Each structure stands twice: as C-alpha cells, then as structure tokens.
mmCIF file of C-alpha atoms in Angstrom:
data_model
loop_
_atom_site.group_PDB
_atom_site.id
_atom_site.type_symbol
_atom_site.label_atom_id
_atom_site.label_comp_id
_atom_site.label_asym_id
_atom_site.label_seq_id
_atom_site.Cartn_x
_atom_site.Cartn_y
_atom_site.Cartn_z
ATOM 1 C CA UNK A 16 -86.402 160.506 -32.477
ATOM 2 C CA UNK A 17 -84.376 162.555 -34.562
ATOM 3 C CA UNK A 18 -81.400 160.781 -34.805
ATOM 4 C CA UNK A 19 -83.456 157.635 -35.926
ATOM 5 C CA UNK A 20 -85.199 160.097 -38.395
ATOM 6 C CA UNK A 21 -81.688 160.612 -39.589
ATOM 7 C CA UNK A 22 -80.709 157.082 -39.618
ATOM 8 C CA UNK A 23 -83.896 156.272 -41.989
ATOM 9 C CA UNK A 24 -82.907 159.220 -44.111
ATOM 10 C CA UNK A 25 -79.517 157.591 -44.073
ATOM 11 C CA UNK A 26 -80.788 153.931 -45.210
ATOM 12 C CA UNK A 27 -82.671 155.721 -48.384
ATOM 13 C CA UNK A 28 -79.826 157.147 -49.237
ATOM 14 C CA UNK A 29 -78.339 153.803 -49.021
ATOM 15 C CA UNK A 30 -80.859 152.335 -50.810
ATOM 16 C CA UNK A 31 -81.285 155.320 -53.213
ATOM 17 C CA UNK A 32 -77.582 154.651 -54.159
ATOM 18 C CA UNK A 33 -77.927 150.388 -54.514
ATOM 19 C CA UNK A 34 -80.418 151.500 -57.399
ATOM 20 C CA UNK A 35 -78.220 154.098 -58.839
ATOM 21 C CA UNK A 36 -74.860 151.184 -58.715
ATOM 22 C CA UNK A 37 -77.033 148.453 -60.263
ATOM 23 C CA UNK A 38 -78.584 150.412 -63.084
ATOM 24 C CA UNK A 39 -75.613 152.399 -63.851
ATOM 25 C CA UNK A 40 -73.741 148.937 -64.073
ATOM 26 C CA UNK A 41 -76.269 148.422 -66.983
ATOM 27 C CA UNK A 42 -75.465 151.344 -67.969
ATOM 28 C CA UNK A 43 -71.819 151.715 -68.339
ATOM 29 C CA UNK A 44 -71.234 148.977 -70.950
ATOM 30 C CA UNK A 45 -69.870 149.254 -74.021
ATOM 31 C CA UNK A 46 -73.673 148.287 -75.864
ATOM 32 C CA UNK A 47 -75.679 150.720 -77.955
ATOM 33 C CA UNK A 48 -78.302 152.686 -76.005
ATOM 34 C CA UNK A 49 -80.829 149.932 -77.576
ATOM 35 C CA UNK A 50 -79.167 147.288 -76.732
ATOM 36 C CA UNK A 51 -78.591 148.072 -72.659
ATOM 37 C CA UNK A 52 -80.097 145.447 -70.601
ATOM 38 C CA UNK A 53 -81.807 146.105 -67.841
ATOM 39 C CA UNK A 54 -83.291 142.474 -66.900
ATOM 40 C CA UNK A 55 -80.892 142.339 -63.525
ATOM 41 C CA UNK A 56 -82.479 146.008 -62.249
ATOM 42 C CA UNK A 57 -85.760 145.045 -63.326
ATOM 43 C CA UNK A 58 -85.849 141.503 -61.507
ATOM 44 C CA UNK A 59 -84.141 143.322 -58.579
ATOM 45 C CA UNK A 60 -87.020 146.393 -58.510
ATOM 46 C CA UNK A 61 -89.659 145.250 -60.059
ATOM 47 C CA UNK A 62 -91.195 145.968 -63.106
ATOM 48 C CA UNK A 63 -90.767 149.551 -64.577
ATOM 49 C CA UNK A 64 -93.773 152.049 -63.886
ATOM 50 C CA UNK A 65 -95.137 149.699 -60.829
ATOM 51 C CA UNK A 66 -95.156 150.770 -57.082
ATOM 52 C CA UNK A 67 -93.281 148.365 -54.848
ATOM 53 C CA UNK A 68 -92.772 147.570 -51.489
ATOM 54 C CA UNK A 69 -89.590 145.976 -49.977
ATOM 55 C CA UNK A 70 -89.252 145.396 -46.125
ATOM 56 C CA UNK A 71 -86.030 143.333 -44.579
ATOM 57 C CA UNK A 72 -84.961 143.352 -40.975
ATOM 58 C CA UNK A 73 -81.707 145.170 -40.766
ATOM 59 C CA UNK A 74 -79.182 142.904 -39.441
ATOM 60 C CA UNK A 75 -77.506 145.850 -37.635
ATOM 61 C CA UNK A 76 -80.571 146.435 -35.452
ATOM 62 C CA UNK A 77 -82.737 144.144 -35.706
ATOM 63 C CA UNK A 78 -85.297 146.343 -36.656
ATOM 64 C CA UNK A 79 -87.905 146.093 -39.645
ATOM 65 C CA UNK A 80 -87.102 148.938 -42.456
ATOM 66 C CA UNK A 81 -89.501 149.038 -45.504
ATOM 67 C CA UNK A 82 -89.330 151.238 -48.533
ATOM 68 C CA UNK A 83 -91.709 151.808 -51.925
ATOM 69 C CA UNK A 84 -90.412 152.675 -54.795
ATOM 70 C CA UNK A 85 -91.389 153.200 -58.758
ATOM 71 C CA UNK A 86 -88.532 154.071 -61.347
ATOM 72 C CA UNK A 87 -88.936 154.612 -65.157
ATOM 73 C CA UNK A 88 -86.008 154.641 -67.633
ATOM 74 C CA UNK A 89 -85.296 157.158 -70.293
ATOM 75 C CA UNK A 90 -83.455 157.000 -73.448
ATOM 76 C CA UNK A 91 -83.620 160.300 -75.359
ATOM 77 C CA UNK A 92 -80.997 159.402 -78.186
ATOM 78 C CA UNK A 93 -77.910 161.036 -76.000
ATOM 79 C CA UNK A 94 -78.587 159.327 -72.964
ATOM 80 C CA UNK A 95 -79.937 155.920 -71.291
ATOM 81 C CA UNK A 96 -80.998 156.378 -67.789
ATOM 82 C CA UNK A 97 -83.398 156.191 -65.051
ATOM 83 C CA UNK A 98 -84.966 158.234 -62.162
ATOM 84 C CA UNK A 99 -86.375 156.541 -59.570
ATOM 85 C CA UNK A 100 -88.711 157.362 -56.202
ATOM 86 C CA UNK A 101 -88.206 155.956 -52.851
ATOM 87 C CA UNK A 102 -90.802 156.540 -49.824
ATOM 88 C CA UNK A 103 -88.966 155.492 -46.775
ATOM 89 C CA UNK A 104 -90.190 155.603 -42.957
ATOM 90 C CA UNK A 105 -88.152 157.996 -41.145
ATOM 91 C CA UNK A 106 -89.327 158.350 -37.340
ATOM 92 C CA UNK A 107 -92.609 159.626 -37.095
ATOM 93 C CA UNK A 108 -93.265 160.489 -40.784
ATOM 94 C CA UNK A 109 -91.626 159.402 -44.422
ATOM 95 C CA UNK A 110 -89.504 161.315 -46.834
ATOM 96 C CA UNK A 111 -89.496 160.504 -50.199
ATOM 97 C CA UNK A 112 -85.885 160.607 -52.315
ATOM 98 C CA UNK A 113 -85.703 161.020 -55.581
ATOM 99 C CA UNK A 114 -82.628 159.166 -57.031
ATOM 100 C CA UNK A 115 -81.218 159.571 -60.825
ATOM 101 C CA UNK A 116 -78.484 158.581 -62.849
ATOM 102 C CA UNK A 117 -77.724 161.954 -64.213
ATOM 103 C CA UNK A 118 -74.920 162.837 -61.622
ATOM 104 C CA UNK A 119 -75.054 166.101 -59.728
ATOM 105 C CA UNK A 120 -78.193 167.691 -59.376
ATOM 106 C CA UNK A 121 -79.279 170.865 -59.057
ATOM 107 C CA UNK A 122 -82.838 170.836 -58.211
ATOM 108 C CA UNK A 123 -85.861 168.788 -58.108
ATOM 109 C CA UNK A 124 -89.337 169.488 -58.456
ATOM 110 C CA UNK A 125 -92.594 167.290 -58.305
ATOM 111 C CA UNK A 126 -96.161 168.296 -59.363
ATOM 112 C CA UNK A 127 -99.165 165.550 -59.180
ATOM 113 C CA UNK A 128 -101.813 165.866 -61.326
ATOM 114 C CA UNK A 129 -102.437 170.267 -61.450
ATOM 115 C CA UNK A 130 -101.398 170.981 -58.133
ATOM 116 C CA UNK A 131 -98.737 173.541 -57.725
ATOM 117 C CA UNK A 132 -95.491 171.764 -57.827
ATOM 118 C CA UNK A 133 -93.329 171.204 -55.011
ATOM 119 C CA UNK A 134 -89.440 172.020 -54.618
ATOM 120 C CA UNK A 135 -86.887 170.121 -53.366
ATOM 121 C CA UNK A 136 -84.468 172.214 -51.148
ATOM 122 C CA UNK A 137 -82.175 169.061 -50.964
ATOM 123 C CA UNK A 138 -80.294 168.600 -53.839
ATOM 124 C CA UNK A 139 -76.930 166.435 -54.183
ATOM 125 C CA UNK A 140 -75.054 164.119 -56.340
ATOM 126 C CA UNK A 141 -77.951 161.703 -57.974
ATOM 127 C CA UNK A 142 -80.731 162.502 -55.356
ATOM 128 C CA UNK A 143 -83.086 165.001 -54.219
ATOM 129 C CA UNK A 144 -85.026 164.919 -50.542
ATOM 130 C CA UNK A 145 -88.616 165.683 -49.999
ATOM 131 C CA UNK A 146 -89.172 165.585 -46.540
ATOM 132 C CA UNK A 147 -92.287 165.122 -44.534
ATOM 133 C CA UNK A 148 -94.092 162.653 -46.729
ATOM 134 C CA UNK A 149 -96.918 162.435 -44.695
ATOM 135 C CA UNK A 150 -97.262 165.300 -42.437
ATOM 136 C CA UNK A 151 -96.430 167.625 -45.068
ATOM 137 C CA UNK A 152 -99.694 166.417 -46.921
ATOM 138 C CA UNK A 153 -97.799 165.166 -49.963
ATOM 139 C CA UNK A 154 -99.164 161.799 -49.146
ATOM 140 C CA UNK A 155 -102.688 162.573 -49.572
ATOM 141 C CA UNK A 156 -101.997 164.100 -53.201
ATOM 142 C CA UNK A 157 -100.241 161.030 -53.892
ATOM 143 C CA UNK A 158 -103.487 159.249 -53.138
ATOM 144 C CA UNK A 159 -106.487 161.270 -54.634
ATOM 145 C CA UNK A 160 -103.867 161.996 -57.860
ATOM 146 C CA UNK A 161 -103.370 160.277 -61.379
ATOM 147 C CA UNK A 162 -100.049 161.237 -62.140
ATOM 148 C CA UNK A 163 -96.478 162.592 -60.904
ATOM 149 C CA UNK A 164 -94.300 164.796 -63.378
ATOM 150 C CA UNK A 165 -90.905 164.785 -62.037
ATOM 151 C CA UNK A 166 -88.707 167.528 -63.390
ATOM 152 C CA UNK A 167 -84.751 167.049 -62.371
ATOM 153 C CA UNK A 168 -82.092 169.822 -63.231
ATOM 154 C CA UNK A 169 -78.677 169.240 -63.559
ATOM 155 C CA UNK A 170 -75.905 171.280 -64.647
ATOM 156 C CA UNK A 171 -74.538 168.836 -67.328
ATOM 157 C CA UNK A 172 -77.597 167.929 -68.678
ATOM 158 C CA UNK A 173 -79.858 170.689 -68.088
ATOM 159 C CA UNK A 174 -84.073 169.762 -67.248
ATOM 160 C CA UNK A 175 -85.680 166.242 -67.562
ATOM 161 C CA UNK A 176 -89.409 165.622 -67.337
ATOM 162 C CA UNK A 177 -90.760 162.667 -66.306
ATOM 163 C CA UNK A 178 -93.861 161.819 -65.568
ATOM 164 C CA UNK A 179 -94.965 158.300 -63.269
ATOM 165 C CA UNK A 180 -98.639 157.046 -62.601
ATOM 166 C CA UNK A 181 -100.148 157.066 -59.061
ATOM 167 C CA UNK A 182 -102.125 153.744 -59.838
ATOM 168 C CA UNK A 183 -101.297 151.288 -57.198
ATOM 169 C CA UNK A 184 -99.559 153.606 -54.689
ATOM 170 C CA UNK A 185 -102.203 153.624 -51.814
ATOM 171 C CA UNK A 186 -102.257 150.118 -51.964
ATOM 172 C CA UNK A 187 -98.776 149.288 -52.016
ATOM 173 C CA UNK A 188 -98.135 152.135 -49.479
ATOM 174 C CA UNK A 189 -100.921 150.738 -46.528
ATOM 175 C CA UNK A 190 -99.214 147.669 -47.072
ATOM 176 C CA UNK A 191 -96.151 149.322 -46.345
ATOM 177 C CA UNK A 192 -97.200 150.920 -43.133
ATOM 178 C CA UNK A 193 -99.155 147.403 -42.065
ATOM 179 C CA UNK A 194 -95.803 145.961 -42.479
ATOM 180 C CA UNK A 195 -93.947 148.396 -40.269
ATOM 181 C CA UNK A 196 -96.721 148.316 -37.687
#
C-alpha cells in the first residue's frame, strides 16, 4: 500500500510538472506580460477558476489514475504566472499538490474560508504536498467552504496570495472517486 501511495504521489508530481512545462512554455516568450497566451494551457486544463477532473488508464499498468485540479494565473506587473491545485488518489486517501511557476519554494500554506490555515511541511522546486486529503479532514472543509486563499513563499519572490473558489469541487470530486471506483 505504501509504495502505491508513493507511486500516486509520484504521478502528481508528474502531472504537477506537465502543468508547470506547458504554462511556463507560455510563459517564456519574448511577448509583453499582456500579450502571453495562454489558449494551449487553458484548452489543455480547462478553463481558469473551474474544478476539473481528468482520469486516463496508465499505459504502464493498466490501471485507472484520476486527478482534479483548478489553477488561476497572476500577473502583478513583474511577473506572469500561475499556481495551480491537484487532488490525486494516492492508496487509501488523496494528497493534494500545490504546483507554481515561481521556482523554489519555501513554504505553502492554505486556509478555506476562516479556518485556521494549514502548513505544508513539503516544500520543493514549484510544488508543495498536503498529504492526507481525506483522512486528514481537509476534504470536508473543502466541501462545506466558499473559498481557498493560497499563500506560497519563495525566496526570490517573497509571499503570493491567492485565493480560488470551492464552487463545483464536491461535484467534480464524487465524480472523481465514482470514476476510480
């Protein structure tokens, strides 16, 4: 069980860094920050601010891996970027990844609605680890709550706030574990 806990933590990071490599592609041209276009992340993710779901078999083991995810881009004048959030199944529970384009980070934190905020204690280039989705009663906030502020630290850039709406997530997310079922 463990191992294929870590194999699932493995596959978001996977995924985790597909997002990062297609939006930072979008990123790294030679436009103004107005003019980046991000119509090949959005038609690969969805629509910005919108919780989807994404299952494939794996072709490695024939096995059915799922993952929901929301991102929201940010352009502050200095910077065009995006920070994302991936739920993925990972043995018996789900861990949720943060992901950003920022480069190293530092920490991560997460608050829904006025709850007291949660800490990451997995930080590492462009992603943070929440672990225990579900078990650790995260889940349940994410359903009864309105919003998610996101606050990412990083050494080069210092904090970002950001804040994502809940609407949609226990839908998209009982689809998600239907799927896997």
């Amino acid at each position: 069980m463990r191992a294929k806990g870590l194999l699932g933590g493995f596959k978001a990071a996977a995924a985790a860094g597909v997002l990062a490599l297609t939006l930072a592609a979008g990123l790294s041209t030679a436009k103004p920050a107005a003019a980046v276009d991000f119509s090949k992340a959005a038609a690969d993710f969805g629509p910005e601010g919108a919780w989807t779901n994404q299952c494939d078999i794996d072709r490695m083991t024939d096995s059915k891996t799922c993952r929901l995810m929301i991102y929201r881009l940010f352009d502050d004048g200095k910077d065009v970027g995006f920070i994302a959030l991936s739920i993925i199944p990972t043995g018996n529970d789900f861990h949720l990844f943060l992901t950003t384009s920022q480069g190293l980070v530092d920490r991560c934190a997460i608050r829904v609605d006025r709850q007291p905020r949660i800490e990451s204690h997995v930080a590492t280039l462009n992603m943070c680890m929440f672990p225990n989705f579900v078990s650790g009663r995260v889940a349940d906030q994410f359903r009864n709550g309105s919003t998610i502020l996101v606050r990412v630290s990083s050494p080069r850039l210092g904090k970002r706030d950001i804040d994502f709406p809940l609407n949609g997530f226990s839908r998209t997310f009982e689809e998600m574990q239907r799927s896997l079922q």
